[in-house]
Short mmCIF file of C-alpha atoms in Angstrom, two decimals:
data_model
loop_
_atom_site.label_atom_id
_atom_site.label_comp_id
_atom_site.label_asym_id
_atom_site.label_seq_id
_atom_site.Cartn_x
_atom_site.Cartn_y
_atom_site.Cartn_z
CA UNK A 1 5.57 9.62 63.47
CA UNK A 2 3.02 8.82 60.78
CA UNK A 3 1.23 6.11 61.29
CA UNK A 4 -0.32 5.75 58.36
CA UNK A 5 2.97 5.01 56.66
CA UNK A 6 3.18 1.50 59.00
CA UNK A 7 -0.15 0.98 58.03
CA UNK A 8 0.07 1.02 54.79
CA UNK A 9 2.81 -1.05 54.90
CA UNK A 10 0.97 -3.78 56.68
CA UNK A 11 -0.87 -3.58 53.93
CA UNK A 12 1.57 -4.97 51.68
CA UNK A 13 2.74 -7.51 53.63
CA UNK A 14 -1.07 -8.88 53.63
CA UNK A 15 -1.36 -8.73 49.73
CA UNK A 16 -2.86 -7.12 46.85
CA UNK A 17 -3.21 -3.15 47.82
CA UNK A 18 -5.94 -1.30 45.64
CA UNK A 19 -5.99 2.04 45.15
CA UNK A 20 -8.59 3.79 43.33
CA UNK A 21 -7.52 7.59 42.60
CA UNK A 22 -9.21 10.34 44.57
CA UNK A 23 -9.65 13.89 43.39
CA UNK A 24 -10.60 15.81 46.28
CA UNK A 25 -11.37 15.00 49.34
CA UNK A 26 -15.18 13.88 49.53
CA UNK A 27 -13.89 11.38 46.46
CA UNK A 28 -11.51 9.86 49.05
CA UNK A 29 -14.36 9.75 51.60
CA UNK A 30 -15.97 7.72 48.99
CA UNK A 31 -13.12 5.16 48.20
CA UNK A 32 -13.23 5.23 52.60
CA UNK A 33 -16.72 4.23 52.59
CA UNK A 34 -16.89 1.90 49.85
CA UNK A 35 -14.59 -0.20 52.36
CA UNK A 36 -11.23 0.36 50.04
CA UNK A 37 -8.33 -0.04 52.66
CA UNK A 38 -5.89 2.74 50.68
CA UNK A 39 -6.07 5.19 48.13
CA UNK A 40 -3.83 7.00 45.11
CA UNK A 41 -3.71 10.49 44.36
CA UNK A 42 -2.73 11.22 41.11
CA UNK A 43 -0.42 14.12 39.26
CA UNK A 44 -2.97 14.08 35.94
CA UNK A 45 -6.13 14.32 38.49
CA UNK A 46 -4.79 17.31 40.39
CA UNK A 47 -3.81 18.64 37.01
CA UNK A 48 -7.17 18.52 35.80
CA UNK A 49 -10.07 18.40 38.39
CA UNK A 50 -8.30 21.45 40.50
CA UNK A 51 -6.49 23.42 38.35
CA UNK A 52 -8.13 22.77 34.99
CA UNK A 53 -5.17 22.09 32.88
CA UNK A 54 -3.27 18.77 30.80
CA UNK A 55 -1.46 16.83 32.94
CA UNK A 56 2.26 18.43 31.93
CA UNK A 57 3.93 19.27 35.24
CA UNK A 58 1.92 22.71 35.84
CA UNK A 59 1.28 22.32 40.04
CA UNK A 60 4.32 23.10 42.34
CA UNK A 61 5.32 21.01 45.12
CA UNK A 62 3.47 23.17 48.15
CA UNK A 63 0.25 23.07 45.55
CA UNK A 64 0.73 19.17 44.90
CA UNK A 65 1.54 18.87 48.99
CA UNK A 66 -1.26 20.79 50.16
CA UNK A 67 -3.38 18.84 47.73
CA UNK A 68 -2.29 15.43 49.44
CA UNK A 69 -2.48 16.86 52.99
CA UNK A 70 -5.88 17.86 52.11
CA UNK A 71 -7.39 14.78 51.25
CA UNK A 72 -5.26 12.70 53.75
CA UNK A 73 -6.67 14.24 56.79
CA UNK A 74 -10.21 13.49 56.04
CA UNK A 75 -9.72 9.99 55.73
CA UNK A 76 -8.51 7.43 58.18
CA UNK A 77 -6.89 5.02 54.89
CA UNK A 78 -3.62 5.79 54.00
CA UNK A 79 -2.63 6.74 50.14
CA UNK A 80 0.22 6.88 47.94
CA UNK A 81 0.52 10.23 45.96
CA UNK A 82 2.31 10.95 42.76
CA UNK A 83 5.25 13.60 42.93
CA UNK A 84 5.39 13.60 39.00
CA UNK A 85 9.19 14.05 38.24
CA UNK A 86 10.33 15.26 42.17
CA UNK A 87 9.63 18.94 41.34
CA UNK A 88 13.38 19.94 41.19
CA UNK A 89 14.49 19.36 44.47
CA UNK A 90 14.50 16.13 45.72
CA UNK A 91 15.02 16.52 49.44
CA UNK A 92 12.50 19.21 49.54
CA UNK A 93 9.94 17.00 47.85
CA UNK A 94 10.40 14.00 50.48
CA UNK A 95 10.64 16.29 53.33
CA UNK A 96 7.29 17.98 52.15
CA UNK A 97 4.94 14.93 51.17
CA UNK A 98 6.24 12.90 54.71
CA UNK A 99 4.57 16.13 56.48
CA UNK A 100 1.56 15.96 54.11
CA UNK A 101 0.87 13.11 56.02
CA UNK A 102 0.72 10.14 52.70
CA UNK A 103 2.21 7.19 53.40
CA UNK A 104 4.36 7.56 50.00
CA UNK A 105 5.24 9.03 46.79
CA UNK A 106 6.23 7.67 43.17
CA UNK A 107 8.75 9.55 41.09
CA UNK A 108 9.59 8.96 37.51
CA UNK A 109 11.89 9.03 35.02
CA UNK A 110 10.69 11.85 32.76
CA UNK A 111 12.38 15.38 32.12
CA UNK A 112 10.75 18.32 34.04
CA UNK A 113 8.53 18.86 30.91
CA UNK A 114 6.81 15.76 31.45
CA UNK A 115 3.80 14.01 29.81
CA UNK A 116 0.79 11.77 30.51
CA UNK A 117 2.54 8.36 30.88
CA UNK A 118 0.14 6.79 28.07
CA UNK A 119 1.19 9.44 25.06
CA UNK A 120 3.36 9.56 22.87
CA UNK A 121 6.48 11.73 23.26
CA UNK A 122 7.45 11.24 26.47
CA UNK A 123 11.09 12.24 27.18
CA UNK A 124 13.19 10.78 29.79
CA UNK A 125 16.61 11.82 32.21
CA UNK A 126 19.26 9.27 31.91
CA UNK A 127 18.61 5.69 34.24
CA UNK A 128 22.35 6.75 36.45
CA UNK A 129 20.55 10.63 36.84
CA UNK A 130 16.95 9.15 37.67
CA UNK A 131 18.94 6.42 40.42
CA UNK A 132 21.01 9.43 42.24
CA UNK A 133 17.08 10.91 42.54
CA UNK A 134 16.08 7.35 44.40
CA UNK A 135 19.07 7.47 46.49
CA UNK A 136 18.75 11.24 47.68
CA UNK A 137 14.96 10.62 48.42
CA UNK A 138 15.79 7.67 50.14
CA UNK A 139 18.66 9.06 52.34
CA UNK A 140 16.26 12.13 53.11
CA UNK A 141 13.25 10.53 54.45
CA UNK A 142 12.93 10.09 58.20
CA UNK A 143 10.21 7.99 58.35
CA UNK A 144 11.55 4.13 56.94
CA UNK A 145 8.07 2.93 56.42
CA UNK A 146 7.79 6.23 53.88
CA UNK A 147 7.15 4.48 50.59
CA UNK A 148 9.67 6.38 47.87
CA UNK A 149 8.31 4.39 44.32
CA UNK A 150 10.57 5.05 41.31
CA UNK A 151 8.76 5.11 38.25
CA UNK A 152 10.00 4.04 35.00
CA UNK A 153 8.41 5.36 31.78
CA UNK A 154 10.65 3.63 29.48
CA UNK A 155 8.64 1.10 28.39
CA UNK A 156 6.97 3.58 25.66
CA UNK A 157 10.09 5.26 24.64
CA UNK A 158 13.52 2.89 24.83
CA UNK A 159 11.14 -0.39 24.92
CA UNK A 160 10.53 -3.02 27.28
CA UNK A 161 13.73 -4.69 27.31
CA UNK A 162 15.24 -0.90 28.44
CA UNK A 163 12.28 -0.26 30.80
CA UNK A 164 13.25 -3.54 32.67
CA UNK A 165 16.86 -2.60 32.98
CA UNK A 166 16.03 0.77 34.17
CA UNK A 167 14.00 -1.10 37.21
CA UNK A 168 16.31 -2.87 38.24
CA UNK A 169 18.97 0.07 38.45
CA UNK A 170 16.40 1.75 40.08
CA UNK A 171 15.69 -1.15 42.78
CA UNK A 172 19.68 -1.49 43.21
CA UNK A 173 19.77 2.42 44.23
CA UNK A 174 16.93 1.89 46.98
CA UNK A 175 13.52 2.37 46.31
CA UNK A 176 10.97 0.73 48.03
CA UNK A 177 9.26 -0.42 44.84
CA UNK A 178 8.99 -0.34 41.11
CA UNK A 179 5.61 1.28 39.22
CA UNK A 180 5.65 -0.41 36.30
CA UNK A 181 3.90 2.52 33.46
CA UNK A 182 2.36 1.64 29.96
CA UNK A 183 3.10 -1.88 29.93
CA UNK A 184 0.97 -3.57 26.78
CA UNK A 185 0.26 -7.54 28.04
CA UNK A 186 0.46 -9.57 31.16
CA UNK A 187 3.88 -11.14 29.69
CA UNK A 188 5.14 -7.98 30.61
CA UNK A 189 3.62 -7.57 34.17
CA UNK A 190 5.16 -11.54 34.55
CA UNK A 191 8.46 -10.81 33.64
CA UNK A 192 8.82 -7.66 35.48
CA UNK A 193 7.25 -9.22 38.34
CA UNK A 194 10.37 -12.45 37.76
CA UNK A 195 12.41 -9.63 37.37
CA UNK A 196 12.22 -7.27 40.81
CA UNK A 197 12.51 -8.42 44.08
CA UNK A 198 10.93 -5.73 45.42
CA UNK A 199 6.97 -4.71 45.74
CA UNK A 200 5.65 -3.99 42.18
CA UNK A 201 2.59 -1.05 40.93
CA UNK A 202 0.60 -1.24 38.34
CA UNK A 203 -1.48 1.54 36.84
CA UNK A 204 -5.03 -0.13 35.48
CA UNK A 205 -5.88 3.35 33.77
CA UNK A 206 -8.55 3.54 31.38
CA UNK A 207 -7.47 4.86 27.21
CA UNK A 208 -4.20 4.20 27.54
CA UNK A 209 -2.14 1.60 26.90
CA UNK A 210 -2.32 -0.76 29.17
CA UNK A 211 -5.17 -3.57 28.28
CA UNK A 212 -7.61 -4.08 30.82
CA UNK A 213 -6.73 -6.86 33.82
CA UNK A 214 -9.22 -7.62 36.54
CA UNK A 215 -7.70 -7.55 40.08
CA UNK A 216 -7.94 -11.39 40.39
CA UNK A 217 -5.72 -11.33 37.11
CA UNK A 218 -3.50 -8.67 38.61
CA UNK A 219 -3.14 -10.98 42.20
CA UNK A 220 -2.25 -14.02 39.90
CA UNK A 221 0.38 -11.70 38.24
CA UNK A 222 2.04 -11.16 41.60
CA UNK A 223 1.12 -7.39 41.86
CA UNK A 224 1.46 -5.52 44.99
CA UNK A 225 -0.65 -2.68 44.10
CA UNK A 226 -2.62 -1.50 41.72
CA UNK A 227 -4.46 1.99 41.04
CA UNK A 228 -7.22 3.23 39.14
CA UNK A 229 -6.32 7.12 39.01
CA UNK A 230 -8.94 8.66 37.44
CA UNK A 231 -11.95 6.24 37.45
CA UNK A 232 -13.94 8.33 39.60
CA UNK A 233 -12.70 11.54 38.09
CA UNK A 234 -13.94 9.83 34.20
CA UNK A 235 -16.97 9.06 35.54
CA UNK A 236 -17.90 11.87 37.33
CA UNK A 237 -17.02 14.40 34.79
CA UNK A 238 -18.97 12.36 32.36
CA UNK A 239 -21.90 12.28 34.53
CA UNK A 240 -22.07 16.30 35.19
CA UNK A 241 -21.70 16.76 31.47
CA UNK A 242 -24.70 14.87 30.84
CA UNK A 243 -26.46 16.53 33.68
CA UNK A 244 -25.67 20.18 32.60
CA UNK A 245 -27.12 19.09 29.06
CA UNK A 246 -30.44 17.93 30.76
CA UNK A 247 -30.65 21.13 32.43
CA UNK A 248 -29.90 22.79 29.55
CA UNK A 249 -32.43 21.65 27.58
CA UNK A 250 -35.10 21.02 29.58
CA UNK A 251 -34.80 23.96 32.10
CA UNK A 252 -34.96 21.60 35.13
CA UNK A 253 -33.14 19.03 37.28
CA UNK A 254 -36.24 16.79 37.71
CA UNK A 255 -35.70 14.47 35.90
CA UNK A 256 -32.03 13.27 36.67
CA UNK A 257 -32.69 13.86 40.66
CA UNK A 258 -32.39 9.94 40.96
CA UNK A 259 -29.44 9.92 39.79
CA UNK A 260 -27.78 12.65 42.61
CA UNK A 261 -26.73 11.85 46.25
CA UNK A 262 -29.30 12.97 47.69
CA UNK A 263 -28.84 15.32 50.80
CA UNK A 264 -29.33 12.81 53.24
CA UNK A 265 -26.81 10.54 51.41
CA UNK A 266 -24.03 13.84 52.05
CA UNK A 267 -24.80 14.36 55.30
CA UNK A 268 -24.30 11.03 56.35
CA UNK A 269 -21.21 10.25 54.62
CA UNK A 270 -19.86 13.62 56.39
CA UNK A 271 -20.83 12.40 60.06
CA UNK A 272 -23.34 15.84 60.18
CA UNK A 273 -26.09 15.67 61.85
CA UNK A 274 -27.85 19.11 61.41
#
């Protein structure tokens, strides 16, 4: 039995869970170390730090698995990964992420072809199609304390009013909780949150849609959890751009060498002690 599932559930029990998205796995040994108690893996991060491409459904479910089993045995934290739309086959999907060893996945309400969930053009399956999805996943996982998370993306497309309605059809068919995506104001967080009974998510991305809420404001909002998927991915990325222009230009590393982790600083974080 996992027991990382039971621990992340603890978790909720004990309040606000935050998640910031890892990429790999030394970016989850970073979250570990920076004393987070969970972590999030996201679709659009796999999508782009590993494979290089948009975040439109491209990874299969052993690539997305193996991905999650990856980073989950380096830490000792459980996370929550994203199974974008359930790649097809539902039972297969829960079956596959409980042995990646994650303590849960979120599925949404998108067809296959599916988008970031802060564009435009999203297109979704039908709320009675997207609930027999919750039920199968739930009736298929053997671990209870496996978190299934249905994901509604309606918001954007049918509005809020729809989005709502969808959530609770999906909490009425068994998921463990609702991620709440592209919601514009904390009116909406409130009434969602008077809404569902069960644990709520909320995605604090940055450049979408969603304005930015501290955590205290999220906690007052009676969130459960709350990720940041791609902070560390942004910011990285950013940061080895500007470093391969320094190099560029001036032929030499020198000068940004305090801003690396140094080799001491790797070797540390990686219990290695050469």
């Amino acid at each position: 039995m996992n027991t990382k599932t039971s621990q992340f559930r603890k978790l909720l029990h004990k309040g606000l869970v935050i998640m910031p998205g890892a990429f790999n796995a030394y970016s989850a040994l970073l979250i570990e170390q920076a004393g987070f108690s969970a972590y999030y893996i996201s679709g659009a991060g796999l999508a782009n730090a590993v494979f290089g491409v948009p975040d439109i459904g491209i990874p299969t479910l052993p690539e997305a698995a193996e991905h999650a089993r990856r980073i989950d045995q380096t830490v000792s934290i459980p996370g929550i990964s994203d199974a974008d739309t359930g790649f097809e086959n539902i039972s297969a999907t829960i079956k596959t992420f409980e042995a990646s060893g994650v303590a849960g996945i979120h599925l949404e309400d998108q067809q296959t072809d599916k988008r970031c969930g802060h564009l435009e053009g999203k297109k979704l399956i039908s709320a009675k199609e997207m609930g027999k999805k919750i039920e199968k996943a739930i009736t298929t996982k053997k671990d209870k304390n496996f978190l299934v998370i249905a994901r509604t993306d309606a918001a954007a497309v049918e509005g809020f009013d729809a989005a709502l309605k969808r959530a609770k059809l999906y909490e009425d068919a068994g998921a463990d909780a609702i991620f709440t995506e592209a919601l514009t104001s904390e009116k909406e967080f409130a009434a969602f949150r008077q809404a569902i009974k069960i644990p709520l998510l909320a995605n604090m991305t940055e450049f979408g849609k969603t304005p930015y809420l501290s955590i205290k404001k999220f906690e007052a909002l009676g969130m459960n959890m709350v990720i940041f998927p791609m902070t560390l991915f942004r910011v990285a990325a950013k940061s080895m751009q500007q470093a391969l222009v320094e190099l560029k230009q001036k032929g030499t590393q020198k000068g940004i060498l305090e801003k690396m982790q140094t080799r001491q600083e790797l070797y540390k974080l990686l219990k290695y002690n050469p």
